[in-house]
Coordinates of C-alpha atoms in Angstrom, one line a residue:
Chain A
M1 CA 14.4 -90.8 -35.1
I2 CA 15.6 -90.6 -31.7
I3 CA 18.9 -89.8 -33.6
V4 CA 17.8 -87.6 -35.9
S5 CA 15.9 -85.7 -33.0
I6 CA 18.8 -85.4 -30.9
I7 CA 21.1 -84.1 -33.8
S8 CA 18.2 -81.4 -34.5
L9 CA 18.2 -80.7 -31.2
L10 CA 22.3 -80.0 -30.8
F11 CA 21.5 -78.0 -34.2
S12 CA 19.6 -75.8 -32.2
L13 CA 21.9 -75.3 -28.9
F14 CA 25.1 -74.4 -31.2
L15 CA 23.2 -72.0 -33.8
Q16 CA 21.5 -70.0 -30.5
G17 CA 25.3 -69.4 -29.3
L18 CA 26.4 -68.6 -33.0
V19 CA 23.6 -66.9 -33.7
S20 CA 23.4 -64.4 -30.4
N21 CA 27.0 -63.4 -32.1
F22 CA 25.5 -61.6 -34.5
Q23 CA 23.2 -59.8 -32.5
S24 CA 22.5 -56.9 -29.7
Y25 CA 22.5 -58.2 -26.3
T26 CA 20.5 -56.5 -25.2
I27 CA 16.8 -56.3 -24.5
Y28 CA 15.6 -52.5 -26.3
D29 CA 18.4 -53.8 -29.2
L30 CA 16.4 -57.2 -30.3
S31 CA 17.7 -58.0 -33.1
I32 CA 14.7 -59.9 -36.1
F33 CA 16.5 -63.2 -35.6
S34 CA 16.2 -63.5 -32.3
A35 CA 14.7 -67.1 -31.2
V36 CA 14.8 -69.8 -28.4
Y37 CA 16.0 -72.0 -31.0
M38 CA 15.6 -75.0 -29.2
L39 CA 12.4 -74.9 -28.0
L40 CA 10.8 -74.2 -31.7
T41 CA 12.9 -77.5 -32.4
L42 CA 11.6 -79.4 -29.8
V43 CA 7.7 -78.5 -30.9
V44 CA 8.6 -79.9 -34.6
L45 CA 9.9 -82.8 -32.6
Q46 CA 6.8 -83.5 -30.2
P47 CA 4.6 -85.2 -32.8
Y48 CA 7.6 -87.6 -33.7
F49 CA 7.3 -89.0 -30.0
E50 CA 4.4 -91.4 -28.9
N51 CA 6.5 -91.9 -25.9
D52 CA 6.0 -89.1 -23.5
K53 CA 8.8 -90.4 -21.5
K54 CA 11.5 -90.5 -23.6
F55 CA 10.6 -86.5 -24.9
L56 CA 10.1 -85.8 -21.1
I57 CA 13.9 -87.1 -21.1
L58 CA 15.4 -85.3 -24.2
I59 CA 13.6 -81.9 -22.6
L60 CA 16.0 -82.7 -19.4
I61 CA 18.3 -82.9 -21.1
F62 CA 18.7 -80.0 -23.2
G63 CA 16.8 -77.9 -21.0
I64 CA 19.5 -78.5 -18.6
L65 CA 22.5 -78.4 -21.4
L66 CA 20.8 -74.7 -22.3
D67 CA 20.7 -73.6 -19.2
I68 CA 24.1 -73.9 -18.2
T69 CA 25.6 -72.9 -21.3
Y70 CA 23.2 -69.9 -22.7
S71 CA 21.3 -68.7 -19.6
N72 CA 22.9 -69.5 -16.5
T73 CA 19.3 -70.0 -14.5
F74 CA 20.4 -73.0 -13.2
I75 CA 17.1 -75.2 -14.2
L76 CA 14.6 -72.1 -15.1
C77 CA 14.5 -73.1 -19.2
T78 CA 14.1 -76.9 -18.3
C79 CA 10.9 -76.2 -16.0
I80 CA 9.3 -73.6 -18.7
F81 CA 9.8 -76.6 -21.4
L82 CA 8.3 -78.9 -19.3
A83 CA 5.5 -76.3 -18.9
I84 CA 5.3 -75.7 -22.4
F85 CA 5.5 -79.6 -24.2
Y86 CA 2.0 -80.2 -21.7
L87 CA 0.6 -77.5 -23.6
N88 CA 2.0 -78.2 -26.7
K89 CA 0.5 -82.4 -25.6
L90 CA -2.9 -80.6 -25.0
L91 CA -3.1 -78.4 -28.2
N92 CA -2.1 -81.4 -30.4
F93 CA -5.3 -83.5 -28.9
F94 CA -6.9 -81.1 -30.4
F95 CA -5.5 -80.1 -34.0
P96 CA -3.7 -81.8 -36.8
Y97 CA 0.4 -81.9 -37.5
N98 CA 0.9 -79.6 -40.5
L99 CA 2.8 -76.6 -41.5
F100 CA 0.3 -74.0 -40.4
T101 CA -0.8 -76.0 -36.9
V102 CA 2.9 -76.2 -36.0
N103 CA 4.1 -72.8 -36.7
L104 CA 1.1 -71.4 -34.7
F105 CA 2.3 -74.0 -31.8
S106 CA 5.7 -72.3 -32.0
I107 CA 4.1 -68.6 -31.7
L108 CA 2.2 -69.4 -28.5
S109 CA 5.0 -71.8 -27.3
M110 CA 7.4 -68.8 -27.7
I111 CA 5.5 -66.4 -26.3
S112 CA 4.6 -68.6 -22.9
Y113 CA 8.3 -68.9 -22.9
H114 CA 8.7 -65.1 -22.6
V115 CA 5.5 -64.6 -20.4
I116 CA 6.5 -67.0 -18.0
T117 CA 10.0 -65.2 -18.0
F118 CA 8.6 -62.1 -17.6
L119 CA 6.4 -62.9 -14.2
F120 CA 9.0 -65.0 -13.0
L121 CA 11.0 -61.7 -12.9
I122 CA 8.1 -59.2 -11.8
I123 CA 7.5 -62.1 -8.6
L124 CA 11.4 -61.7 -8.2
N125 CA 11.7 -57.9 -8.4
F126 CA 14.0 -57.9 -10.7
D127 CA 13.5 -54.6 -12.9
S128 CA 14.7 -55.3 -16.5
Y129 CA 11.8 -54.4 -18.4
N130 CA 8.1 -54.3 -18.3
F131 CA 5.8 -55.3 -20.5
I132 CA 5.9 -53.0 -23.5
I133 CA 10.2 -54.5 -24.2
L134 CA 8.0 -58.0 -23.6
L135 CA 5.6 -56.9 -26.1
K136 CA 9.0 -56.0 -28.2
V137 CA 10.8 -59.5 -27.3
I138 CA 7.9 -61.2 -28.5
G139 CA 7.4 -59.4 -31.9
C140 CA 11.1 -59.3 -32.7
N141 CA 11.0 -63.3 -31.5
L142 CA 8.0 -63.6 -34.5
I143 CA 10.0 -63.9 -38.0
M144 CA 12.4 -65.9 -36.7
T145 CA 10.1 -68.6 -34.9
V146 CA 8.5 -69.0 -37.8
V147 CA 11.0 -69.3 -40.4
Y148 CA 12.8 -71.6 -37.8
T149 CA 9.7 -73.7 -37.5
S150 CA 8.7 -73.7 -41.1
F151 CA 13.0 -75.1 -42.0
M152 CA 12.6 -77.8 -38.9
Y153 CA 9.3 -78.6 -40.2
Y154 CA 10.1 -79.6 -43.5
L155 CA 14.0 -80.7 -43.0
I156 CA 12.1 -83.3 -40.0
D157 CA 9.2 -84.1 -42.4
F158 CA 11.7 -84.7 -46.0
I159 CA 14.5 -87.2 -43.3
Y160 CA 11.4 -89.2 -42.1
K161 CA 9.7 -89.7 -45.0
K162 CA 13.4 -90.1 -47.1
F163 CA 14.5 -93.0 -44.2
K164 CA 10.7 -94.4 -43.7
L165 CA 11.4 -93.5 -39.6
K166 CA 9.2 -94.9 -37.1
L167 CA 7.4 -92.9 -34.6
I168 CA 9.0 -93.0 -31.1
R169 CA 6.9 -95.7 -29.1
E170 CA 8.2 -97.6 -26.5
Chain B
M1 CA 0.8 -89.6 -38.2
N2 CA -1.4 -92.3 -35.7
R3 CA -1.0 -90.8 -32.2
K4 CA -2.5 -92.3 -29.2
R5 CA -3.9 -90.0 -27.0
K6 CA -3.7 -90.5 -23.1
K7 CA -5.6 -88.4 -21.2
I8 CA -4.6 -86.6 -18.2
E9 CA -6.9 -86.4 -15.3
P10 CA -7.5 -82.7 -14.9
R11 CA -6.3 -82.3 -10.6
Y12 CA -3.0 -84.3 -11.6
I13 CA -2.5 -81.5 -14.0
I14 CA -3.4 -78.8 -11.0
L15 CA -1.0 -80.1 -9.1
I16 CA 2.1 -80.9 -12.1
V17 CA 0.9 -76.9 -12.6
T18 CA 1.5 -76.3 -9.0
V19 CA 4.8 -77.8 -8.4
I20 CA 6.3 -76.2 -11.5
I21 CA 5.0 -72.4 -10.6
I22 CA 6.8 -72.9 -7.0
V23 CA 9.7 -74.5 -8.5
L24 CA 10.5 -72.0 -10.6
I25 CA 10.0 -69.3 -8.6
A26 CA 12.2 -71.5 -5.9
V27 CA 14.8 -72.1 -9.1
L28 CA 14.5 -68.8 -10.9
S29 CA 15.9 -66.6 -7.0
Y30 CA 18.5 -69.2 -7.2
A31 CA 19.4 -68.2 -10.0
L32 CA 19.8 -64.7 -9.7
K33 CA 22.0 -65.0 -7.0
T34 CA 25.0 -63.3 -8.2
D35 CA 27.3 -65.9 -5.5
K36 CA 25.8 -69.2 -6.9
K37 CA 29.1 -70.8 -8.4
L38 CA 29.2 -73.3 -10.8
N39 CA 29.7 -77.1 -9.9
T40 CA 31.6 -79.2 -11.3
F41 CA 29.3 -80.9 -13.7
E42 CA 27.6 -77.4 -14.5
S43 CA 31.4 -76.6 -15.5
I44 CA 32.5 -79.5 -17.2
V45 CA 29.5 -79.3 -19.0
K46 CA 30.0 -75.3 -20.1
D47 CA 33.7 -76.4 -20.9
V48 CA 32.8 -78.9 -23.2
V49 CA 29.7 -76.6 -25.3
V50 CA 32.0 -73.8 -25.5
E51 CA 34.9 -75.6 -26.7
V52 CA 32.4 -77.3 -29.2
Q53 CA 31.2 -73.8 -29.8
K54 CA 34.4 -72.2 -31.1
I55 CA 35.1 -74.9 -33.7
V56 CA 31.7 -73.6 -34.7
Y57 CA 32.0 -70.1 -34.5
F58 CA 35.7 -70.5 -36.2
P59 CA 34.7 -69.9 -39.9
F60 CA 32.6 -66.8 -38.9
K61 CA 34.7 -65.5 -37.3
N62 CA 37.5 -65.8 -39.5
F63 CA 35.0 -64.6 -42.2
S64 CA 33.6 -61.4 -40.1
T65 CA 37.4 -60.3 -39.0
M66 CA 39.0 -61.1 -43.1
L67 CA 35.6 -58.6 -44.1
S68 CA 36.6 -55.7 -41.6
N69 CA 40.3 -56.7 -42.7
Y70 CA 40.0 -55.6 -46.3
N71 CA 37.8 -52.6 -45.0
S72 CA 40.8 -51.4 -42.9
L73 CA 43.2 -51.9 -45.5
K74 CA 43.0 -48.8 -47.7
D75 CA 44.0 -46.9 -44.2
V76 CA 47.0 -48.8 -44.1
L77 CA 48.7 -46.0 -45.3
E78 CA 47.7 -43.5 -43.3
E79 CA 48.0 -45.0 -40.5
N80 CA 51.4 -46.3 -40.7
R81 CA 52.6 -42.4 -40.9
I82 CA 51.1 -41.3 -38.1
L83 CA 53.0 -44.6 -36.6
K84 CA 56.3 -44.1 -37.6
S85 CA 55.9 -40.2 -36.0
N86 CA 54.2 -41.9 -33.0
V87 CA 58.1 -44.6 -33.2
E88 CA 60.3 -41.5 -33.0
K89 CA 58.3 -40.3 -29.4
I90 CA 58.7 -43.7 -27.9
E91 CA 62.1 -42.8 -25.7
S92 CA 60.8 -40.1 -24.8
L93 CA 57.3 -41.5 -23.1
E94 CA 59.6 -44.5 -21.7
A95 CA 61.5 -41.8 -19.7
E96 CA 58.4 -40.1 -18.9
N97 CA 56.6 -43.4 -17.9
V98 CA 59.3 -44.4 -15.0
A99 CA 58.9 -40.7 -13.1
L100 CA 55.4 -40.9 -13.7
K101 CA 55.3 -44.5 -12.0
K102 CA 57.3 -43.8 -9.2
E103 CA 54.7 -41.0 -8.7
L104 CA 51.2 -42.7 -8.4
E105 CA 53.2 -45.2 -6.1
E106 CA 53.4 -41.8 -4.0
M107 CA 50.2 -40.7 -4.1
K108 CA 48.7 -44.5 -4.3
N109 CA 49.9 -44.1 -0.3
E110 CA 49.2 -41.1 0.5
L111 CA 45.5 -41.4 -0.8
N112 CA 45.1 -45.3 0.8
I113 CA 43.2 -47.0 -2.9
E114 CA 44.2 -50.5 -3.2
H115 CA 44.2 -50.7 -6.8
V116 CA 45.4 -48.7 -9.8
L117 CA 45.5 -50.2 -13.5
T118 CA 49.8 -50.7 -13.2
D119 CA 48.9 -53.5 -10.2
Y120 CA 46.9 -55.8 -13.0
D121 CA 48.3 -58.5 -15.8
Y122 CA 46.7 -58.0 -19.2
L123 CA 45.1 -61.4 -20.2
N124 CA 42.4 -61.0 -23.6
A125 CA 39.7 -63.2 -24.6
T126 CA 37.3 -63.6 -27.3
V127 CA 33.2 -63.7 -26.6
V128 CA 32.1 -66.7 -27.6
S129 CA 28.5 -66.3 -27.0
R130 CA 26.1 -63.8 -25.5
N131 CA 23.3 -65.0 -23.1
A132 CA 20.2 -66.7 -24.1
A133 CA 18.0 -64.6 -21.7
T134 CA 18.3 -61.1 -23.1
W135 CA 17.6 -59.2 -19.7
Y136 CA 20.8 -61.4 -17.9
N137 CA 23.0 -58.5 -19.4
N138 CA 25.9 -61.7 -19.7
L139 CA 28.4 -63.1 -22.1
T140 CA 30.5 -65.8 -22.2
I141 CA 34.6 -65.8 -22.8
D142 CA 36.8 -68.3 -24.0
K143 CA 39.1 -67.9 -21.0
G144 CA 38.7 -69.5 -17.3
S145 CA 40.6 -70.5 -14.6
H146 CA 42.8 -72.4 -16.2
N147 CA 44.2 -69.1 -17.5
G148 CA 44.4 -67.6 -14.1
I149 CA 40.6 -66.1 -14.4
E150 CA 39.1 -66.0 -10.9
E151 CA 35.2 -64.2 -10.0
G152 CA 35.0 -60.7 -9.9
M153 CA 38.0 -59.9 -12.1
V154 CA 37.5 -56.5 -13.9
V155 CA 36.9 -57.2 -17.4
I156 CA 37.2 -53.7 -20.2
N157 CA 37.9 -53.6 -23.5
S158 CA 39.5 -50.8 -25.9
T159 CA 36.9 -47.9 -25.2
G160 CA 36.4 -48.7 -21.2
V161 CA 34.8 -50.7 -18.8
I162 CA 32.0 -53.9 -19.2
G163 CA 32.0 -55.7 -16.1
K164 CA 33.2 -58.4 -14.4
T165 CA 33.7 -61.9 -14.5
T166 CA 31.6 -64.1 -12.8
N167 CA 30.6 -68.5 -13.1
V168 CA 34.3 -68.9 -13.9
S169 CA 35.0 -72.5 -15.2
T170 CA 38.2 -74.4 -16.2
F171 CA 38.7 -73.3 -19.8
S172 CA 34.8 -70.1 -20.0
S173 CA 33.7 -67.7 -17.8
D174 CA 30.8 -65.6 -18.1
V175 CA 31.1 -61.9 -17.8
K176 CA 28.4 -59.5 -15.9
L177 CA 28.0 -56.3 -17.3
I178 CA 27.9 -53.2 -15.8
T179 CA 24.9 -52.0 -17.6
T180 CA 23.3 -55.3 -15.0
T181 CA 20.0 -53.8 -12.8
D182 CA 21.3 -56.3 -10.1
T183 CA 22.0 -54.3 -7.1
N184 CA 24.9 -56.2 -6.1
N185 CA 27.1 -54.4 -9.3
K186 CA 27.1 -51.2 -7.8
I187 CA 30.7 -49.6 -8.8
S188 CA 32.5 -46.5 -6.9
V189 CA 33.4 -43.6 -9.8
T190 CA 35.0 -40.4 -10.0
I191 CA 34.0 -37.4 -11.7
T192 CA 36.6 -35.3 -12.4
N193 CA 35.5 -31.6 -12.6
G194 CA 38.8 -29.1 -13.8
D195 CA 40.9 -29.6 -10.5
K196 CA 37.7 -31.1 -8.5
K197 CA 37.3 -34.7 -8.1
L198 CA 33.5 -36.0 -6.3
I199 CA 32.8 -39.7 -5.7
G200 CA 29.5 -41.4 -6.7
L201 CA 28.1 -44.5 -7.2
I202 CA 26.7 -46.0 -10.4
N203 CA 23.2 -46.8 -9.6
G204 CA 22.3 -48.9 -12.8
Y205 CA 21.6 -48.3 -17.0
D206 CA 18.4 -47.0 -18.9
Y207 CA 17.9 -49.1 -21.4
K208 CA 16.1 -46.7 -23.0
T209 CA 18.6 -43.6 -22.9
K210 CA 21.4 -45.9 -22.9
Y211 CA 22.4 -43.8 -19.8
L212 CA 24.6 -45.4 -16.6
E213 CA 22.8 -43.8 -13.5
I214 CA 25.2 -41.8 -10.9
E215 CA 23.7 -41.3 -7.6
G216 CA 25.6 -39.7 -4.4
I217 CA 26.7 -36.4 -5.6
S218 CA 25.8 -33.5 -3.4
N219 CA 23.9 -30.7 -4.7
T220 CA 26.3 -28.3 -4.4
D221 CA 28.6 -29.6 -5.9
N222 CA 29.0 -28.3 -9.9
V223 CA 29.2 -30.8 -12.5
A224 CA 29.0 -30.3 -15.8
I225 CA 27.8 -31.7 -19.3
G226 CA 31.2 -33.5 -21.1
D227 CA 33.1 -34.3 -17.3
L228 CA 34.9 -37.6 -17.8
V229 CA 33.7 -40.2 -15.2
Y230 CA 36.4 -43.1 -13.7
T231 CA 36.8 -45.7 -11.7
S232 CA 37.1 -44.3 -8.5
G233 CA 39.6 -47.6 -7.0
L234 CA 37.3 -47.5 -4.0
G235 CA 35.8 -51.2 -2.7
G236 CA 38.8 -52.7 -3.8
V237 CA 36.8 -54.5 -6.7
F238 CA 37.6 -52.3 -10.1
P239 CA 41.2 -50.4 -10.1
S240 CA 41.3 -46.3 -10.4
G241 CA 40.8 -45.1 -14.0
I242 CA 39.3 -46.6 -16.3
L243 CA 37.2 -44.6 -18.3
I244 CA 33.7 -45.4 -17.7
G245 CA 31.8 -42.0 -20.3
K246 CA 31.1 -38.6 -20.1
V247 CA 28.5 -36.5 -18.2
A248 CA 25.4 -36.7 -20.7
D249 CA 22.8 -35.0 -18.7
I250 CA 22.5 -33.8 -14.9
T251 CA 19.2 -33.6 -12.7
T252 CA 17.7 -34.2 -9.1
D253 CA 16.6 -35.8 -7.1
V254 CA 13.1 -35.2 -5.9
Y255 CA 14.4 -34.1 -2.6
D256 CA 16.7 -31.8 -4.7
L257 CA 19.0 -33.0 -2.4
S258 CA 21.6 -34.6 -4.7
K259 CA 22.4 -35.1 -8.5
I260 CA 21.0 -37.7 -10.4
I261 CA 24.1 -37.8 -13.1
N262 CA 23.4 -39.6 -16.5
V263 CA 26.3 -41.1 -17.7
T264 CA 27.3 -41.7 -21.5
P265 CA 29.3 -44.9 -21.5
S266 CA 32.1 -45.2 -23.7
A267 CA 32.2 -48.3 -24.1
N268 CA 30.1 -49.7 -27.1
F269 CA 27.8 -52.7 -25.2
E270 CA 26.6 -53.6 -28.5
D271 CA 29.2 -54.9 -30.1
I272 CA 31.6 -56.8 -28.4
N273 CA 34.1 -59.7 -29.6
Y274 CA 37.3 -58.6 -28.1
V275 CA 37.7 -58.1 -23.9
T276 CA 40.9 -57.7 -21.6
V277 CA 40.2 -59.3 -18.3
L278 CA 42.6 -57.6 -15.9
K279 CA 44.1 -60.0 -13.7
R280 CA 45.9 -58.5 -10.5
T281 CA 49.7 -59.3 -10.4
D282 CA 49.3 -60.6 -6.3
N283 CA 47.0 -63.7 -7.5
K284 CA 49.9 -64.9 -10.0

């Protein structure tokens, strides 16, 4: 299962770069294909990890990779992913894991990601966008978040069952 | 799915959240510094990912190029006719070029301008990816220090100035676009109004109107809508004479002392696939 996780995270890393070439870069002209693919993959993968330590290592490695290659924000994405990991841990505790809830978690994670980034940009007085634009960003991310989460949910579930993989424990 | 559920103590959650918030503020303020340079680890990771990204992107890019080539085929005959007539003019243009170069050198010395376009070598690069954080206004190109790129080099495309290089690694670099809200990214510009040239400073980019805002022009100076805006060459980073755009709108500041000039950029920032980096010839 750990190999499947690494491959799916690498796939989302390159998908992030690939899709960026076919869409506008500005925050005012976002396309409906905008999404933080790696974050969504992490949300889908989280219930397959009973060992938090291993999942946290994956978040650290892939968060740093995303930070260095596509966002140039040192370890900002990594820290946000970590925060979202704890949010999802809480959600997974209260809700069962199915297509509906995983999409709900993904949407909440995506909103958290953008809201946290927005709040920190405001704190640091980086005048790049306002609250209306934040809503637009979240709106533009919604469709692809649901599509990609559903795709990854079915794909990973299929691989998990087909190859009779085990949950990642100690 | 069987899952063990461990309970986390609330005091640990509060501690973790506090630490994360403090770390995020520190990290982001550090990351937003423009002079942040890539360390060896970051440089290696970035190069590896960019190289793989190029391989992944290759078939998609080829397909997209094939499509655009096919679309442009219908115009080939007309373009060929125009090119033939242009070839006949080349000899006279070359003679004119020699005379202009001499004249330019004399004027540069007289006006004390550090760099003009002829002082640069051109290096073409392909855009590999755009920044995932859309507020950051960065894109990544497939040329780095191995190709002679250094921090702060000017990047243009066929329609005008785009930005300057940052985060240079061995085989890739980032381009910070002129549309960034970064206050350290101000560019000195010249507005040509007939024979008169006015010097101003690009203050920022308004995403709603898609205008670059120029300040520092006195209210008594005459500027008309449609005047062309070029880089002035002052400041030493951007060479003079690169087209930035056209004046689209003119207002005054709150004290009615200076003009605020809105410029429509000549470069299309929504469609940047190939760029040219200007390498200073003395950097060779």
